[in-house]
PDB file of C-alpha atoms and ligand atoms in Angstrom:
ATOM      1  CA  MET A 118       0.000   0.000   0.000  1.00 48.00           C
ATOM      2  CA  THR A 119       1.218   3.533  -0.784  1.00 50.00           C
ATOM      3  CA  ASP A 120       1.632   6.001   2.067  1.00 59.00           C
ATOM      4  CA  ALA A 121      -0.878   8.821   1.328  1.00 54.00           C
ATOM      5  CA  SER A 122       1.384  11.447   2.947  1.00 58.00           C
ATOM      6  CA  SER A 123       4.104  10.781   0.337  1.00 67.00           C
ATOM      7  CA  GLN A 124       1.714  11.612  -2.519  1.00 69.00           C
ATOM      8  CA  PRO A 125       1.442  15.125  -3.939  1.00 61.00           C
ATOM      9  CA  PRO A 126      -1.844  16.797  -2.892  1.00 60.00           C
ATOM     10  CA  ILE A 127      -4.670  16.340  -5.367  1.00 65.00           C
ATOM     11  CA  VAL A 128      -5.484  19.762  -6.799  1.00 68.00           C
ATOM     12  CA  LYS A 129      -9.008  19.691  -8.126  1.00 75.00           C
ATOM     13  CA  PRO A 130      -9.678  21.819 -11.177  1.00 79.00           C
ATOM     14  CA  LEU A 131     -11.953  24.816 -10.724  1.00 93.00           C
ATOM     15  CA  GLU A 132     -15.339  25.282 -12.300  1.00 96.00           C
ATOM     16  CA  GLN A 133     -15.030  26.979 -15.649  1.00 97.00           C
ATOM     17  CA  GLY A 134     -15.311  30.763 -15.860  1.00 98.00           C
ATOM     18  CA  LEU A 135     -13.447  34.016 -15.359  1.00 98.00           C
ATOM     19  CA  TYR A 136     -12.077  34.722 -11.864  1.00 98.00           C
ATOM     20  CA  ILE A 137     -11.124  38.319 -11.006  1.00 98.00           C
ATOM     21  CA  VAL A 138      -8.386  37.962  -8.403  1.00 98.00           C
ATOM     22  CA  ALA A 139      -7.095  40.840  -6.254  1.00 98.00           C
ATOM     23  CA  THR A 140      -3.402  40.720  -5.322  1.00 98.00           C
ATOM     24  CA  PRO A 141      -1.387  42.736  -2.739  1.00 98.00           C
ATOM     25  CA  ILE A 142      -0.557  46.450  -3.214  1.00 98.00           C
ATOM     26  CA  GLY A 143       2.811  46.119  -1.471  1.00 98.00           C
ATOM     27  CA  ASN A 144       2.919  43.737   1.463  1.00 98.00           C
ATOM     28  CA  LEU A 145       2.805  40.233  -0.013  1.00 97.00           C
ATOM     29  CA  GLY A 146       1.050  38.994   3.110  1.00 97.00           C
ATOM     30  CA  ASP A 147      -2.071  40.786   1.913  1.00 98.00           C
ATOM     31  CA  ILE A 148      -3.272  38.009  -0.365  1.00 98.00           C
ATOM     32  CA  THR A 149      -6.363  36.073   0.556  1.00 98.00           C
ATOM     33  CA  LEU A 150      -6.424  32.307   1.035  1.00 97.00           C
ATOM     34  CA  ARG A 151      -9.057  32.136  -1.647  1.00 97.00           C
ATOM     35  CA  ALA A 152      -6.890  34.080  -4.111  1.00 98.00           C
ATOM     36  CA  VAL A 153      -3.999  31.626  -3.595  1.00 98.00           C
ATOM     37  CA  ASP A 154      -6.373  28.710  -4.084  1.00 97.00           C
ATOM     38  CA  ILE A 155      -7.737  30.140  -7.348  1.00 98.00           C
ATOM     39  CA  LEU A 156      -4.269  31.005  -8.705  1.00 98.00           C
ATOM     40  CA  GLN A 157      -3.176  27.450  -7.951  1.00 96.00           C
ATOM     41  CA  ARG A 158      -6.162  25.661  -9.460  1.00 96.00           C
ATOM     42  CA  CYS A 159      -7.041  27.785 -12.516  1.00 97.00           C
ATOM     43  CA  SER A 160      -5.962  26.705 -15.984  1.00 96.00           C
ATOM     44  CA  VAL A 161      -4.363  30.014 -16.955  1.00 97.00           C
ATOM     45  CA  ILE A 162      -3.602  33.378 -15.331  1.00 98.00           C
ATOM     46  CA  ALA A 163      -4.107  36.493 -17.458  1.00 98.00           C
ATOM     47  CA  CYS A 164      -1.805  39.219 -16.173  1.00 98.00           C
ATOM     48  CA  GLU A 165      -0.477  42.660 -17.134  1.00 97.00           C
ATOM     49  CA  ASP A 166       3.177  41.784 -16.820  1.00 97.00           C
ATOM     50  CA  THR A 167       4.349  38.183 -16.641  1.00 97.00           C
ATOM     51  CA  ARG A 168       7.508  39.192 -14.714  1.00 97.00           C
ATOM     52  CA  VAL A 169       5.553  41.005 -11.978  1.00 98.00           C
ATOM     53  CA  THR A 170       2.991  38.220 -11.558  1.00 98.00           C
ATOM     54  CA  GLY A 171       5.741  35.596 -11.913  1.00 98.00           C
ATOM     55  CA  LYS A 172       7.428  37.059  -8.812  1.00 97.00           C
ATOM     56  CA  LEU A 173       4.195  36.912  -6.822  1.00 98.00           C
ATOM     57  CA  LEU A 174       3.587  33.313  -7.885  1.00 98.00           C
ATOM     58  CA  SER A 175       7.076  32.247  -6.952  1.00 97.00           C
ATOM     59  CA  HIS A 176       6.614  33.899  -3.531  1.00 97.00           C
ATOM     60  CA  LEU A 177       3.389  31.881  -3.144  1.00 97.00           C
ATOM     61  CA  GLY A 178       5.012  28.686  -4.408  1.00 96.00           C
ATOM     62  CA  VAL A 179       2.491  28.508  -7.232  1.00 96.00           C
ATOM     63  CA  SER A 180       3.450  27.528 -10.746  1.00 94.00           C
ATOM     64  CA  ASN A 181       0.822  28.051 -13.371  1.00 96.00           C
ATOM     65  CA  ALA A 182       0.581  29.204 -16.973  1.00 96.00           C
ATOM     66  CA  LEU A 183       0.703  32.981 -17.452  1.00 98.00           C
ATOM     67  CA  ARG A 184      -0.733  34.884 -20.402  1.00 97.00           C
ATOM     68  CA  ARG A 185      -0.201  38.599 -20.954  1.00 97.00           C
ATOM     69  CA  TYR A 186      -3.366  40.707 -21.024  1.00 97.00           C
ATOM     70  CA  ASP A 187      -3.428  44.493 -20.747  1.00 93.00           C
ATOM     71  CA  ASP A 188      -5.179  47.570 -22.114  1.00 85.00           C
ATOM     72  CA  HIS A 189      -3.373  47.153 -25.445  1.00 91.00           C
ATOM     73  CA  SER A 190      -4.602  43.608 -25.935  1.00 94.00           C
ATOM     74  CA  ASN A 191      -6.880  43.318 -28.927  1.00 94.00           C
ATOM     75  CA  GLU A 192     -10.264  41.780 -29.602  1.00 94.00           C
ATOM     76  CA  ALA A 193      -8.654  38.468 -30.639  1.00 96.00           C
ATOM     77  CA  ALA A 194      -6.781  38.198 -27.318  1.00 96.00           C
ATOM     78  CA  ARG A 195     -10.031  38.799 -25.438  1.00 97.00           C
ATOM     79  CA  ALA A 196     -11.901  36.270 -27.565  1.00 97.00           C
ATOM     80  CA  GLU A 197      -9.178  33.723 -26.829  1.00 97.00           C
ATOM     81  CA  LEU A 198      -9.400  34.285 -23.067  1.00 98.00           C
ATOM     82  CA  ILE A 199     -13.190  34.150 -23.165  1.00 98.00           C
ATOM     83  CA  GLY A 200     -12.935  30.856 -25.081  1.00 98.00           C
ATOM     84  CA  ALA A 201     -10.495  29.560 -22.443  1.00 98.00           C
ATOM     85  CA  ALA A 202     -12.936  30.616 -19.686  1.00 98.00           C
ATOM     86  CA  ARG A 203     -15.665  28.560 -21.378  1.00 97.00           C
ATOM     87  CA  ASP A 204     -13.521  25.431 -21.300  1.00 95.00           C
ATOM     88  CA  GLY A 205     -11.637  25.997 -18.060  1.00 97.00           C
ATOM     89  CA  ALA A 206     -10.884  28.534 -15.330  1.00 98.00           C
ATOM     90  CA  VAL A 207      -9.153  31.806 -16.257  1.00 98.00           C
ATOM     91  CA  ALA A 208      -7.842  34.032 -13.451  1.00 98.00           C
ATOM     92  CA  LEU A 209      -7.403  37.740 -14.181  1.00 98.00           C
ATOM     93  CA  VAL A 210      -4.863  39.645 -12.083  1.00 98.00           C
ATOM     94  CA  SER A 211      -3.193  43.024 -12.456  1.00 98.00           C
ATOM     95  CA  ASP A 212       0.287  44.067 -11.327  1.00 98.00           C
ATOM     96  CA  ALA A 213      -1.111  44.999  -7.917  1.00 98.00           C
ATOM     97  CA  GLY A 214      -4.444  45.388  -6.157  1.00 98.00           C
ATOM     98  CA  THR A 215      -7.861  44.889  -7.647  1.00 98.00           C
ATOM     99  CA  PRO A 216      -8.036  44.297 -11.403  1.00 98.00           C
ATOM    100  CA  LEU A 217     -10.163  46.818 -13.379  1.00 98.00           C
ATOM    101  CA  ILE A 218      -9.677  49.605 -10.790  1.00 98.00           C
ATOM    102  CA  SER A 219      -7.478  51.912 -12.904  1.00 98.00           C
ATOM    103  CA  ASP A 220      -6.189  48.640 -14.325  1.00 98.00           C
ATOM    104  CA  PRO A 221      -7.007  46.434 -17.322  1.00 97.00           C
ATOM    105  CA  GLY A 222      -9.990  44.108 -17.397  1.00 97.00           C
ATOM    106  CA  PHE A 223     -13.112  46.187 -17.974  1.00 97.00           C
ATOM    107  CA  ARG A 224     -13.618  45.118 -21.586  1.00 96.00           C
ATOM    108  CA  LEU A 225     -12.731  41.512 -20.849  1.00 97.00           C
ATOM    109  CA  VAL A 226     -15.302  41.293 -18.050  1.00 98.00           C
ATOM    110  CA  ARG A 227     -17.938  43.083 -20.102  1.00 97.00           C
ATOM    111  CA  GLU A 228     -17.463  40.813 -23.100  1.00 97.00           C
ATOM    112  CA  ALA A 229     -17.263  37.681 -20.939  1.00 98.00           C
ATOM    113  CA  ARG A 230     -20.570  38.705 -19.349  1.00 98.00           C
ATOM    114  CA  GLU A 231     -22.122  39.272 -22.770  1.00 97.00           C
ATOM    115  CA  ALA A 232     -20.853  35.850 -23.856  1.00 97.00           C
ATOM    116  CA  GLY A 233     -22.559  34.238 -20.842  1.00 98.00           C
ATOM    117  CA  VAL A 234     -19.293  33.124 -19.216  1.00 98.00           C
ATOM    118  CA  PRO A 235     -19.588  32.741 -15.408  1.00 98.00           C
ATOM    119  CA  ILE A 236     -17.661  35.492 -13.579  1.00 98.00           C
ATOM    120  CA  THR A 237     -16.473  35.320  -9.986  1.00 98.00           C
ATOM    121  CA  THR A 238     -14.652  38.016  -8.042  1.00 98.00           C
ATOM    122  CA  ILE A 239     -12.041  37.294  -5.381  1.00 98.00           C
ATOM    123  CA  PRO A 240     -11.841  40.614  -3.511  1.00 98.00           C
ATOM    124  CA  GLY A 241      -8.766  41.880  -1.726  1.00 98.00           C
ATOM    125  CA  ALA A 242      -6.429  44.864  -1.540  1.00 98.00           C
ATOM    126  CA  CYS A 243      -7.329  48.095  -3.316  1.00 98.00           C
ATOM    127  CA  ALA A 244      -5.222  51.235  -2.785  1.00 98.00           C
ATOM    128  CA  ALA A 245      -8.239  53.584  -3.009  1.00 98.00           C
ATOM    129  CA  ILE A 246     -10.073  51.865  -0.152  1.00 98.00           C
ATOM    130  CA  ALA A 247      -6.910  51.318   1.905  1.00 98.00           C
ATOM    131  CA  GLY A 248      -6.053  55.032   1.502  1.00 98.00           C
ATOM    132  CA  LEU A 249      -9.547  56.115   2.516  1.00 98.00           C
ATOM    133  CA  THR A 250      -9.395  54.040   5.699  1.00 98.00           C
ATOM    134  CA  LEU A 251      -6.107  55.713   6.670  1.00 98.00           C
ATOM    135  CA  SER A 252      -7.148  59.267   5.800  1.00 98.00           C
ATOM    136  CA  GLY A 253      -9.494  60.220   8.628  1.00 97.00           C
ATOM    137  CA  LEU A 254     -11.665  61.946   6.009  1.00 98.00           C
ATOM    138  CA  PRO A 255     -15.442  61.374   5.906  1.00 97.00           C
ATOM    139  CA  ASN A 256     -16.134  58.017   4.305  1.00 96.00           C
ATOM    140  CA  ASP A 257     -19.926  57.874   4.336  1.00 96.00           C
ATOM    141  CA  ARG A 258     -19.832  59.023   0.739  1.00 97.00           C
ATOM    142  CA  PHE A 259     -16.771  58.866  -1.485  1.00 98.00           C
ATOM    143  CA  LEU A 260     -16.053  59.205  -5.157  1.00 98.00           C
ATOM    144  CA  PHE A 261     -13.168  57.489  -6.895  1.00 98.00           C
ATOM    145  CA  GLY A 262     -11.748  59.699  -9.647  1.00 98.00           C
ATOM    146  CA  GLY A 263      -8.917  57.476 -10.944  1.00 98.00           C
ATOM    147  CA  PHE A 264      -5.909  59.487 -12.142  1.00 98.00           C
ATOM    148  CA  LEU A 265      -6.419  63.242 -12.641  1.00 98.00           C
ATOM    149  CA  PRO A 266      -5.789  64.423 -16.209  1.00 97.00           C
ATOM    150  CA  VAL A 267      -2.285  65.775 -16.893  1.00 96.00           C
ATOM    151  CA  LYS A 268      -3.430  68.827 -18.872  1.00 96.00           C
ATOM    152  CA  GLU A 269      -4.272  71.850 -16.740  1.00 95.00           C
ATOM    153  CA  LYS A 270      -7.655  72.688 -18.287  1.00 95.00           C
ATOM    154  CA  ALA A 271      -8.896  69.078 -18.257  1.00 97.00           C
ATOM    155  CA  ARG A 272      -7.718  68.702 -14.647  1.00 97.00           C
ATOM    156  CA  ALA A 273      -9.512  71.900 -13.580  1.00 95.00           C
ATOM    157  CA  ASP A 274     -12.709  70.787 -15.342  1.00 95.00           C
ATOM    158  CA  ILE A 275     -12.695  67.406 -13.604  1.00 96.00           C
ATOM    159  CA  LEU A 276     -11.991  68.998 -10.229  1.00 96.00           C
ATOM    160  CA  HIS A 277     -14.949  71.361 -10.708  1.00 92.00           C
ATOM    161  CA  GLU A 278     -17.205  68.559 -11.807  1.00 94.00           C
ATOM    162  CA  LEU A 279     -16.294  66.118  -9.025  1.00 96.00           C
ATOM    163  CA  GLY A 280     -15.754  68.819  -6.391  1.00 94.00           C
ATOM    164  CA  ALA A 281     -19.404  69.855  -6.682  1.00 91.00           C
ATOM    165  CA  THR A 282     -20.419  66.496  -5.169  1.00 93.00           C
ATOM    166  CA  ARG A 283     -20.570  66.299  -1.374  1.00 93.00           C
ATOM    167  CA  ALA A 284     -18.184  63.389  -1.049  1.00 97.00           C
ATOM    168  CA  THR A 285     -14.562  62.652  -0.269  1.00 98.00           C
ATOM    169  CA  LEU A 286     -12.740  62.463  -3.583  1.00 98.00           C
ATOM    170  CA  ILE A 287     -10.103  59.761  -4.091  1.00 98.00           C
ATOM    171  CA  PHE A 288      -7.450  60.025  -6.802  1.00 98.00           C
ATOM    172  CA  TYR A 289      -4.504  57.869  -7.771  1.00 98.00           C
ATOM    173  CA  GLU A 290      -1.366  59.976  -8.103  1.00 98.00           C
ATOM    174  CA  THR A 291       2.317  59.788  -8.917  1.00 98.00           C
ATOM    175  CA  GLY A 292       5.197  61.478  -7.089  1.00 97.00           C
ATOM    176  CA  PRO A 293       6.241  63.815  -9.926  1.00 97.00           C
ATOM    177  CA  ARG A 294       2.671  65.096 -10.369  1.00 98.00           C
ATOM    178  CA  LEU A 295       1.575  65.414  -6.741  1.00 98.00           C
ATOM    179  CA  VAL A 296       2.523  69.081  -6.177  1.00 98.00           C
ATOM    180  CA  LYS A 297       0.821  70.191  -9.412  1.00 98.00           C
ATOM    181  CA  SER A 298      -2.338  68.341  -8.442  1.00 98.00           C
ATOM    182  CA  LEU A 299      -2.326  69.869  -4.948  1.00 98.00           C
ATOM    183  CA  ASN A 300      -1.926  73.349  -6.456  1.00 97.00           C
ATOM    184  CA  ALA A 301      -4.785  72.649  -8.854  1.00 97.00           C
ATOM    185  CA  ILE A 302      -7.006  71.533  -5.943  1.00 96.00           C
ATOM    186  CA  GLU A 303      -6.181  74.723  -4.045  1.00 94.00           C
ATOM    187  CA  ALA A 304      -6.930  76.870  -7.108  1.00 93.00           C
ATOM    188  CA  ASN A 305     -10.127  75.132  -8.144  1.00 92.00           C
ATOM    189  CA  LEU A 306     -11.734  73.827  -4.961  1.00 91.00           C
ATOM    190  CA  GLY A 307     -10.548  76.296  -2.323  1.00 84.00           C
ATOM    191  CA  VAL A 308      -9.901  75.180   1.239  1.00 85.00           C
ATOM    192  CA  ARG A 309     -10.485  71.488   1.759  1.00 95.00           C
ATOM    193  CA  GLU A 310      -9.027  68.874   4.081  1.00 97.00           C
ATOM    194  CA  ILE A 311      -6.526  66.817   2.115  1.00 98.00           C
ATOM    195  CA  SER A 312      -4.846  63.483   2.875  1.00 98.00           C
ATOM    196  CA  VAL A 313      -1.920  62.000   1.013  1.00 98.00           C
ATOM    197  CA  ALA A 314      -1.401  58.282   1.638  1.00 98.00           C
ATOM    198  CA  ARG A 315       1.896  56.988   0.325  1.00 98.00           C
ATOM    199  CA  GLU A 316       3.423  53.515   0.017  1.00 98.00           C
ATOM    200  CA  ILE A 317       0.471  51.868   1.762  1.00 98.00           C
ATOM    201  CA  THR A 318       1.347  48.482   3.317  1.00 98.00           C
ATOM    202  CA  LYS A 319       5.041  49.008   2.468  1.00 98.00           C
ATOM    203  CA  MET A 320       8.014  49.813   4.675  1.00 97.00           C
ATOM    204  CA  HIS A 321       7.723  53.591   4.264  1.00 96.00           C
ATOM    205  CA  GLU A 322       3.954  53.871   4.550  1.00 98.00           C
ATOM    206  CA  GLU A 323       2.800  57.333   5.575  1.00 97.00           C
ATOM    207  CA  CYS A 324      -0.395  59.350   5.578  1.00 98.00           C
ATOM    208  CA  ARG A 325      -0.065  63.121   5.799  1.00 98.00           C
ATOM    209  CA  ALA A 326      -2.961  65.537   6.248  1.00 98.00           C
ATOM    210  CA  GLY A 327      -3.341  69.283   5.798  1.00 97.00           C
ATOM    211  CA  SER A 328      -4.613  71.902   3.379  1.00 96.00           C
ATOM    212  CA  ALA A 329      -3.642  71.589  -0.276  1.00 97.00           C
ATOM    213  CA  ALA A 330      -1.340  74.619   0.072  1.00 95.00           C
ATOM    214  CA  GLU A 331       0.438  73.185   3.158  1.00 97.00           C
ATOM    215  CA  LEU A 332       0.935  69.826   1.518  1.00 98.00           C
ATOM    216  CA  ALA A 333       2.090  71.380  -1.770  1.00 98.00           C
ATOM    217  CA  ASP A 334       4.775  73.307   0.193  1.00 98.00           C
ATOM    218  CA  TYR A 335       5.786  70.187   2.099  1.00 98.00           C
ATOM    219  CA  TYR A 336       6.073  67.956  -0.962  1.00 98.00           C
ATOM    220  CA  ALA A 337       7.858  70.661  -2.977  1.00 98.00           C
ATOM    221  CA  GLU A 338      10.565  70.466  -0.288  1.00 98.00           C
ATOM    222  CA  HIS A 339      10.371  66.690   0.158  1.00 97.00           C
ATOM    223  CA  PRO A 340       9.720  65.216  -3.297  1.00 97.00           C
ATOM    224  CA  PRO A 341       7.571  62.137  -2.665  1.00 97.00           C
ATOM    225  CA  LYS A 342       8.727  58.710  -3.753  1.00 96.00           C
ATOM    226  CA  GLY A 343       6.586  55.676  -4.435  1.00 97.00           C
ATOM    227  CA  GLU A 344       2.872  55.207  -4.918  1.00 98.00           C
ATOM    228  CA  ILE A 345       0.289  57.714  -3.776  1.00 98.00           C
ATOM    229  CA  VAL A 346      -3.419  58.035  -3.070  1.00 98.00           C
ATOM    230  CA  LEU A 347      -4.558  61.666  -2.906  1.00 98.00           C
ATOM    231  CA  MET A 348      -7.821  62.353  -1.094  1.00 98.00           C
ATOM    232  CA  VAL A 349      -9.877  65.547  -0.912  1.00 98.00           C
ATOM    233  CA  GLY A 350     -12.473  66.031   1.824  1.00 98.00           C
ATOM    234  CA  PRO A 351     -15.910  67.431   1.009  1.00 95.00           C
ATOM    235  CA  SER A 352     -16.422  71.190   1.312  1.00 89.00           C
ATOM    236  CA  SER A 353     -16.992  72.227   4.923  1.00 74.00           C
ATOM    237  CA  ASP A 354     -20.351  73.893   4.540  1.00 61.00           C
ATOM    238  CA  GLU A 355     -22.550  73.557   7.635  1.00 49.00           C
ATOM    239  CA  SER A 356     -25.895  74.644   6.227  1.00 49.00           C
ATOM    240  CA  GLY A 357     -26.751  71.248   4.864  1.00 48.00           C
ATOM    241  CA  VAL A 358     -27.764  72.667   1.486  1.00 54.00           C
ATOM    242  CA  GLY A 359     -24.244  72.602   0.106  1.00 64.00           C
ATOM    243  CA  ASP A 360     -21.454  75.090  -0.394  1.00 73.00           C
ATOM    244  CA  PRO A 361     -22.684  77.859  -2.773  1.00 81.00           C
ATOM    245  CA  ASP A 362     -19.459  77.648  -4.806  1.00 83.00           C
ATOM    246  CA  ASP A 363     -19.890  73.894  -5.225  1.00 80.00           C
ATOM    247  CA  LEU A 364     -23.540  74.309  -6.164  1.00 82.00           C
ATOM    248  CA  LEU A 365     -22.643  77.049  -8.665  1.00 88.00           C
ATOM    249  CA  ARG A 366     -19.918  74.905 -10.224  1.00 86.00           C
ATOM    250  CA  GLU A 367     -22.324  72.015 -10.598  1.00 82.00           C
ATOM    251  CA  ALA A 368     -25.034  74.274 -12.096  1.00 86.00           C
ATOM    252  CA  LEU A 369     -22.537  75.915 -14.472  1.00 90.00           C
ATOM    253  CA  ILE A 370     -21.863  72.575 -16.129  1.00 87.00           C
ATOM    254  CA  GLU A 371     -25.213  72.928 -17.896  1.00 86.00           C
ATOM    255  CA  LEU A 372     -26.484  76.467 -17.241  1.00 90.00           C
ATOM    256  CA  SER A 373     -25.458  80.046 -18.009  1.00 92.00           C
ATOM    257  CA  PRO A 374     -24.140  82.129 -15.059  1.00 94.00           C
ATOM    258  CA  SER A 375     -27.453  83.913 -14.725  1.00 94.00           C
ATOM    259  CA  LYS A 376     -29.545  80.715 -14.692  1.00 92.00           C
ATOM    260  CA  ALA A 377     -27.031  79.007 -12.399  1.00 90.00           C
ATOM    261  CA  ALA A 378     -27.239  81.958  -9.973  1.00 91.00           C
ATOM    262  CA  ALA A 379     -31.045  81.828 -10.024  1.00 88.00           C
ATOM    263  CA  LYS A 380     -31.029  78.089  -9.312  1.00 82.00           C
ATOM    264  CA  VAL A 381     -28.549  78.351  -6.438  1.00 81.00           C
ATOM    265  CA  ALA A 382     -30.325  81.435  -5.000  1.00 80.00           C
ATOM    266  CA  LYS A 383     -33.503  79.375  -4.842  1.00 73.00           C
ATOM    267  CA  ALA A 384     -31.754  76.426  -3.170  1.00 68.00           C
ATOM    268  CA  THR A 385     -29.773  78.457  -0.617  1.00 70.00           C
ATOM    269  CA  GLY A 386     -31.777  81.643  -0.088  1.00 70.00           C
ATOM    270  CA  LYS A 387     -28.612  83.647  -0.862  1.00 80.00           C
ATOM    271  CA  ASP A 388     -28.525  86.899  -2.828  1.00 86.00           C
ATOM    272  CA  ARG A 389     -28.989  86.232  -6.527  1.00 90.00           C
ATOM    273  CA  GLN A 390     -26.880  89.190  -7.710  1.00 91.00           C
ATOM    274  CA  ALA A 391     -23.914  88.170  -5.522  1.00 89.00           C
ATOM    275  CA  LEU A 392     -24.229  84.607  -6.767  1.00 91.00           C
ATOM    276  CA  TYR A 393     -24.302  85.864 -10.369  1.00 94.00           C
ATOM    277  CA  THR A 394     -21.055  87.823  -9.832  1.00 92.00           C
ATOM    278  CA  ARG A 395     -19.462  84.694  -8.317  1.00 91.00           C
ATOM    279  CA  ALA A 396     -20.789  82.490 -11.141  1.00 92.00           C
ATOM    280  CA  VAL A 397     -19.173  84.748 -13.734  1.00 92.00           C
ATOM    281  CA  GLU A 398     -15.886  84.570 -11.786  1.00 90.00           C
ATOM    282  CA  LEU A 399     -16.029  80.780 -11.542  1.00 90.00           C
ATOM    283  CA  LYS A 400     -16.894  80.437 -15.220  1.00 88.00           C
ATOM    284  CA  SER A 401     -13.894  82.528 -16.259  1.00 87.00           C
ATOM    285  CA  LYS A 402     -11.425  80.413 -14.169  1.00 76.00           C
TER     286      LYS A 402
HETATM  287  N1  SAM B 704      -5.769  48.305  -9.236  1.00 75.02           N
HETATM  288  C1  SAM B 704      -4.949  48.939  -8.249  1.00 75.02           C
HETATM  289  C2  SAM B 704      -5.714  48.985  -6.927  1.00 75.02           C
HETATM  290  O1  SAM B 704      -6.624  48.206  -6.721  1.00 75.02           O
HETATM  291  O2  SAM B 704      -5.377  49.793  -6.071  1.00 75.02           O
HETATM  292  C3  SAM B 704      -4.483  50.296  -8.702  1.00 75.02           C
HETATM  293  C4  SAM B 704      -3.678  50.268  -9.953  1.00 75.02           C
HETATM  294  S1  SAM B 704      -3.189  51.831 -10.526  1.00 75.02           S
HETATM  295  C5  SAM B 704      -2.448  51.429 -12.057  1.00 75.02           C
HETATM  296  C6  SAM B 704      -1.749  52.190  -9.604  1.00 75.02           C
HETATM  297  C7  SAM B 704      -1.967  53.361  -8.662  1.00 75.02           C
HETATM  298  O3  SAM B 704      -2.601  52.913  -7.462  1.00 75.02           O
HETATM  299  C8  SAM B 704      -0.673  53.999  -8.194  1.00 75.02           C
HETATM  300  O4  SAM B 704      -0.195  54.966  -9.122  1.00 75.02           O
HETATM  301  C9  SAM B 704      -1.083  54.648  -6.898  1.00 75.02           C
HETATM  302  O5  SAM B 704      -1.762  55.859  -7.144  1.00 75.02           O
HETATM  303  C10 SAM B 704      -2.088  53.615  -6.359  1.00 75.02           C
HETATM  304  N2  SAM B 704      -1.400  52.645  -5.499  1.00 75.02           N
HETATM  305  C11 SAM B 704      -1.132  51.348  -5.769  1.00 75.02           C
HETATM  306  N3  SAM B 704      -0.487  50.779  -4.737  1.00 75.02           N
HETATM  307  C12 SAM B 704      -0.332  51.739  -3.800  1.00 75.02           C
HETATM  308  C13 SAM B 704       0.255  51.775  -2.507  1.00 75.02           C
HETATM  309  N4  SAM B 704       0.832  50.705  -1.984  1.00 75.02           N
HETATM  310  N5  SAM B 704       0.232  52.941  -1.829  1.00 75.02           N
HETATM  311  C14 SAM B 704      -0.366  54.039  -2.339  1.00 75.02           C
HETATM  312  N6  SAM B 704      -0.938  54.054  -3.559  1.00 75.02           N
HETATM  313  C15 SAM B 704      -0.930  52.931  -4.281  1.00 75.02           C
END
């Protein structure tokens, strides 16, 4: 008789379908047991960069077939993966964190859904949520804005659009662009509570809070390294009807300054002429 303990463990294949698997955003301990199980038992792992995912797999002691899939992958590559998910189990990972969240996968998941392929998500680390939990900013309502545009006008437009919502805004950011983004927040949204979470779950994790101007000064003197989540608190208006500037910005997206002023005057009871003057100022920024 063979001793069962000397046999390799029997790894049962997974049910067919597409598995969206979150991986760590720094600390390799932040992988779920379920994620390891799926990565081990799937038939193929679709990943952004085979070297990055290869390192994670070797840390986990998992060897499995890797196939490159990113935002540049074409229709044929997606069709191939969807075909593979019909016959077996395909795991989708990104370089770090939750696939699809400012990472590839949206089209693949959408097309797999349209094709009737079963889709399962294996949740785990996500820098936006981890940053929010560190920030101390209100989290009852938050809005994820991805990366801010690089061009000044597009960045200002997005800040006006998102800043008109009463929610903490969450952006992904890079070191070289942080100071510019902080200056743009100061110029376009006025005084807000800001948090900058950097290198979350890594050795040099930090979370720094202040006004946009204070943080812009600090980071101009101490150029930030590593990965960053930039968070902007909601405007600190106590009336409950919303900050007039935010309401004007929101109204100006669709209305002329005069109609925007009339709308906000009605909502807030504030002077229509003063609101009109402010609307014209905001429009010209
Ligand atoms: N899908 C990933 C997720 O779930 O968080 C995000 C991918 S996106 C391409 C990469 C950006 O996420 C970085 O530029 C940074 O803004 C943010 N990020 C990722 N890891 C981070 C970390 N450990 N600390 C702070 N920000 C991080």
